[in-house]
Coordinates of C-alpha atoms in Angstrom, one line a residue:
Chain A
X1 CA -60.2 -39.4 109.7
X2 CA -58.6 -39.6 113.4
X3 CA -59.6 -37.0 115.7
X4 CA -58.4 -36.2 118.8
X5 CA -59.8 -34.0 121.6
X6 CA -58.0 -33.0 125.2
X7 CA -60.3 -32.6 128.0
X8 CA -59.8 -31.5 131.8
X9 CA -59.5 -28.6 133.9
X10 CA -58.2 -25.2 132.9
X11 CA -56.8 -24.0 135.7
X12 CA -54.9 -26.2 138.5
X13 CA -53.6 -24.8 142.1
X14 CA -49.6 -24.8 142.4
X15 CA -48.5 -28.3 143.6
X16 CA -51.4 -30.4 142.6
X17 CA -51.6 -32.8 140.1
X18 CA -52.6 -31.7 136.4
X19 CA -54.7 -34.5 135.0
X20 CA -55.8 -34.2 131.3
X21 CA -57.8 -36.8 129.2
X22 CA -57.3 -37.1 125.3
X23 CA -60.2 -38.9 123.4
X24 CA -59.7 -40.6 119.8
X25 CA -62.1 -41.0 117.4
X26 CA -62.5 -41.8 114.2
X27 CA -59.8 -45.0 113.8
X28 CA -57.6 -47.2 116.1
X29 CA -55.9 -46.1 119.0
X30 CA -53.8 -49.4 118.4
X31 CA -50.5 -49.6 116.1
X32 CA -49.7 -46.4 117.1
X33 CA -48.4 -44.3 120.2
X34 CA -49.6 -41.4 121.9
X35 CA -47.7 -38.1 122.8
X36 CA -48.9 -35.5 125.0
X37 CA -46.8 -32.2 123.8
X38 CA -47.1 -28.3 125.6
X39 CA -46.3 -25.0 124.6
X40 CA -46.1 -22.1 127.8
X41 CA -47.6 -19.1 126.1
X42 CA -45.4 -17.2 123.9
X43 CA -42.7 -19.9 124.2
X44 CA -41.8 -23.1 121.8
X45 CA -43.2 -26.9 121.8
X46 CA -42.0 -29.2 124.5
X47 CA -42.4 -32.7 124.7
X48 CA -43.7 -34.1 127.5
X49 CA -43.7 -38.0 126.3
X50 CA -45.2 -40.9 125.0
X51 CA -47.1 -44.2 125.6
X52 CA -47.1 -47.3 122.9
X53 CA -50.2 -49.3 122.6
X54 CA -48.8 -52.1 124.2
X55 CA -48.8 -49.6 127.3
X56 CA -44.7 -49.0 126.9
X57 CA -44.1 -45.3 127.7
X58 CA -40.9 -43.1 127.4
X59 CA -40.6 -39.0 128.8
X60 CA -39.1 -36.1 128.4
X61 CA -35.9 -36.5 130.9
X62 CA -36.7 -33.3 132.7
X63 CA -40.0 -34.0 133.4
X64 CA -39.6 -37.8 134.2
X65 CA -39.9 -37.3 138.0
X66 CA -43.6 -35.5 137.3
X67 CA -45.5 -37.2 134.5
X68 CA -47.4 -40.6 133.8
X69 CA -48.9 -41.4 130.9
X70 CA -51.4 -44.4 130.4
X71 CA -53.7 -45.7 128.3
X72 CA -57.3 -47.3 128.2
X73 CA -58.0 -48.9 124.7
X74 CA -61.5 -49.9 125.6
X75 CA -62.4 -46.4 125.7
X76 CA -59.9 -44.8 123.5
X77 CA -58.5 -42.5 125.5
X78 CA -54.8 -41.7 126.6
X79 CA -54.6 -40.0 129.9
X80 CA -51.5 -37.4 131.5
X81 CA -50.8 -37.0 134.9
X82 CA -48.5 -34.2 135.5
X83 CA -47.7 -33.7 139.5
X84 CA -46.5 -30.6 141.7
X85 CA -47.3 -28.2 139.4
X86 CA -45.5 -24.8 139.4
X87 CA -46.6 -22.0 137.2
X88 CA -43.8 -22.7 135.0
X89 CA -46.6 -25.8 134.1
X90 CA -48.9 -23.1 132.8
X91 CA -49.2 -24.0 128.8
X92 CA -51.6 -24.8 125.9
X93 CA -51.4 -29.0 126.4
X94 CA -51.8 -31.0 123.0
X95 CA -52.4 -34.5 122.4
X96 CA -50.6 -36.3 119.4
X97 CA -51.3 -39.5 117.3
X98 CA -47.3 -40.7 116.8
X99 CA -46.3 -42.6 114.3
X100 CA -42.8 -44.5 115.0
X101 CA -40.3 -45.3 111.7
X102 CA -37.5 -46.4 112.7
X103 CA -34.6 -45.4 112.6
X104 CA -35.8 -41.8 112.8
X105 CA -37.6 -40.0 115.2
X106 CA -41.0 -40.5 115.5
X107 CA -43.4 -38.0 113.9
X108 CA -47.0 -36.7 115.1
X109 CA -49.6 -36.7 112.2
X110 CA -52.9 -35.8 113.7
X111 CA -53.4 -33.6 117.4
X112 CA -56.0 -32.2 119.1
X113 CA -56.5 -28.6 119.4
X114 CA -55.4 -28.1 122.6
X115 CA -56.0 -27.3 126.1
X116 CA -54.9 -24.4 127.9
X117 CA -54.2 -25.5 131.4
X118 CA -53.3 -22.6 133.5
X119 CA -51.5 -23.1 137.3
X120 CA -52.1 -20.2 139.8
X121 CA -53.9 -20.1 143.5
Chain B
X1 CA -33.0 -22.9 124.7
X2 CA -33.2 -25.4 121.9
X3 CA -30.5 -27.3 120.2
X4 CA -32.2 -26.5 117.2
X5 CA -31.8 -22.9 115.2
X6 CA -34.5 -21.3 113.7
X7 CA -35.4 -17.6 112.0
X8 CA -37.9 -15.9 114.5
X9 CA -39.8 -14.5 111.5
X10 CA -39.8 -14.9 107.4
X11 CA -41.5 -12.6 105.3
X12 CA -42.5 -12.5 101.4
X13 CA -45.1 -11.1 99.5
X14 CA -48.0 -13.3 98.2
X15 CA -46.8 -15.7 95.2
X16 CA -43.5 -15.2 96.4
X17 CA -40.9 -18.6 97.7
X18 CA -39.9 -18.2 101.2
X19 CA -37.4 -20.7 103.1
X20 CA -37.6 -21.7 106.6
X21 CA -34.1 -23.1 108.2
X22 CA -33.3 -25.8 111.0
X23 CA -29.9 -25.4 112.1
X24 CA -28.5 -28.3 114.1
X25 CA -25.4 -30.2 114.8
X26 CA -23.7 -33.1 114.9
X27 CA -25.5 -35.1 117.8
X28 CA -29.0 -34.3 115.8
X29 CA -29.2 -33.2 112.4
X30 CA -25.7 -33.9 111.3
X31 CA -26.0 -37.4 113.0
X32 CA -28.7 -38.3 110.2
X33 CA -31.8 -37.9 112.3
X34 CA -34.7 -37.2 110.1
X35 CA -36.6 -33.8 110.4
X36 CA -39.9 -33.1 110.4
X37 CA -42.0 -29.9 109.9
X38 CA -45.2 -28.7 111.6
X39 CA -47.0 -25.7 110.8
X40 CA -49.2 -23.9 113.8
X41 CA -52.7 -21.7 113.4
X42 CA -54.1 -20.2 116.1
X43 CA -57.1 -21.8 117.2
X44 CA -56.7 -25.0 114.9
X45 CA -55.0 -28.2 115.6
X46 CA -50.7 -28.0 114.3
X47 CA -50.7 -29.4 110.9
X48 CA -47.8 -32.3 109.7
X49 CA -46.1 -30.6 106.7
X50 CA -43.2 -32.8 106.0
X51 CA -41.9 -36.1 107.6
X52 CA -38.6 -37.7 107.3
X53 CA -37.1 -34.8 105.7
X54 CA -39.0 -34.9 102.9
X55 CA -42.4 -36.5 102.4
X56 CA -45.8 -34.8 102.5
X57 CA -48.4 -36.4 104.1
X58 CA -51.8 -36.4 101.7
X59 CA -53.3 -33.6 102.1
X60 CA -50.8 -31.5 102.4
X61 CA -50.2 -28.8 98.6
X62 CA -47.4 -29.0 97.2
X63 CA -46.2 -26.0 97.7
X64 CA -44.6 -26.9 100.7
X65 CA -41.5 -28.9 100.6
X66 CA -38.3 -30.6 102.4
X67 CA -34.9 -31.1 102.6
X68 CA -31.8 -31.6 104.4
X69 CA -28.2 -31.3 104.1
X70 CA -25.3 -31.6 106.5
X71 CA -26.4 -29.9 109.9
X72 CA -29.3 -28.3 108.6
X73 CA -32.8 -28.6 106.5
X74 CA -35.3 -26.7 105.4
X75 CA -38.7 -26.0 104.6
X76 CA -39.5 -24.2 101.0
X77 CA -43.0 -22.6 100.9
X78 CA -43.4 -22.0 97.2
X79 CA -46.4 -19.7 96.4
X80 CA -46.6 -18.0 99.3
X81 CA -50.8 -17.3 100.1
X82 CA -52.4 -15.2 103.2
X83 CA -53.5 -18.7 104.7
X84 CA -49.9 -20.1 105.2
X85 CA -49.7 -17.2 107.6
X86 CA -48.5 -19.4 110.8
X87 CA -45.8 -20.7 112.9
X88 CA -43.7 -23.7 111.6
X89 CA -41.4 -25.9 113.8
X90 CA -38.9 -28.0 112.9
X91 CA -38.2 -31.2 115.0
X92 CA -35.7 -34.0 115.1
X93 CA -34.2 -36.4 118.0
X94 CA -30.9 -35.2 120.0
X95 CA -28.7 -37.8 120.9
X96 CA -26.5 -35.7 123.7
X97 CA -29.7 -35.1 125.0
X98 CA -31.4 -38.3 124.5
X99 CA -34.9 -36.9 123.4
X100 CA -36.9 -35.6 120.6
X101 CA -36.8 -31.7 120.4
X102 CA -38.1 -29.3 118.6
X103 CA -36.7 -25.9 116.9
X104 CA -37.8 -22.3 118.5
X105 CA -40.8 -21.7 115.7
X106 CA -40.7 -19.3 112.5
X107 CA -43.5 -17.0 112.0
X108 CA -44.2 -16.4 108.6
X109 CA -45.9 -13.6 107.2
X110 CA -47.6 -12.7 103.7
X111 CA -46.3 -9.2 103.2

């Protein structure tokens, strides 16, 4: 069974670059894509965005400007890169195996627990 | 603010059926986008419930169930137990908006 685990620092100065790492185990990181997802305490799920295995990605169009998303199959991990961070960045970030059917949406059938990454000086 | 509608909060005693709705419109739901249904416990990684509208992954009792009609669908937790105690969201894609989205959450509680 696929498992999934986000790693990196809790707690990020305003304007610097969030970086979080998700590691898989436990099956293939291939024939699937990879979402990262938030939710700001006390608030809903956002998308942030996804990256194919082939390396392909696609965002959330109000974060587009901030985020990268990449991929290193040799070591299973997917890796987010969100920049000039504010505190409205300040959310529980979650990593998402996504399986893609079209012609519906895609759907996220295993995550990781979750980081909370939290954005003050 | 989502383009997706859901109940804040549900309620029902144990054993009881309880129905979550996802009320959209026609540039999601009512455009035939599929819906899907995750279910949220603090501390543990959000649970798949239902994918395209209907379908349980394995795993998953079934006690919970899908559907979807017109704008809307729904999520039917027959049997209700302590442990479904949670927040479930709704998601779809939005084609105004170009992008996947999710509804606001529904906290359900066992009475």
């Amino acid at each position: 069974q696929v498992q999934l685990q986000e790693s990196g620092p809790g707690l990020v100065k305003p304007s610097e670059t969030l970086s979080l790492t998700c590691t898989v185990s436990g099956g293939s990181i291939g024939d699937y894509y990879w979402t990262w997802i938030r939710q700001p305490p006390g608030r809903g799920l956002e998308r942030i965005g996804y990256i194919s295995y082939t390396g392909s990605t696609n965002y959330n169009p109000s974060l587009k400007s901030r985020v990268t998303i990449s991929l290193d199959t040799s070591r299973k991990q997917v890796f987010l890169r969100l920049t000039s961070v504010t505190a409205a960045d300040t959310a529980v970030y979650y990593c998402a195996r996504t399986s893609v059917s079209p012609p519906g949406p895609p759907y996220f059938d295993s995550w990781g627990q979750g980081t909370l990454v939290t954005v003050s000086s | 603010q989502s383009v997706l509608t859901q109940p804040p909060s549900v309620s029902g005693a144990p054993g009881q059926r309880v129905t979550i709705s996802c009320t959209g419109s026609s540039s999601n739901i009512g455009a035939g986008y599929d819906v899907h249904w995750y279910q949220l416990l603090p501390g543990t990684a959000p649970k798949l419930l239902i994918y395209g509208n209907i379908n349980r992954p394995s795993g998953v009792p079934d006690r919970f169930s899908g559907s979807k009609s017109g704008t809307s669908a729904s999520l039917a937790i027959a049997g209700l137990r302590a442990e479904d105690e949670a927040d479930y969201y709704c998601q779809s894609y939005d084609s105004s908006l170009r992008d996947y989205v999710f509804g606001p959450g529904t906290k359900v509680t066992a009475l």
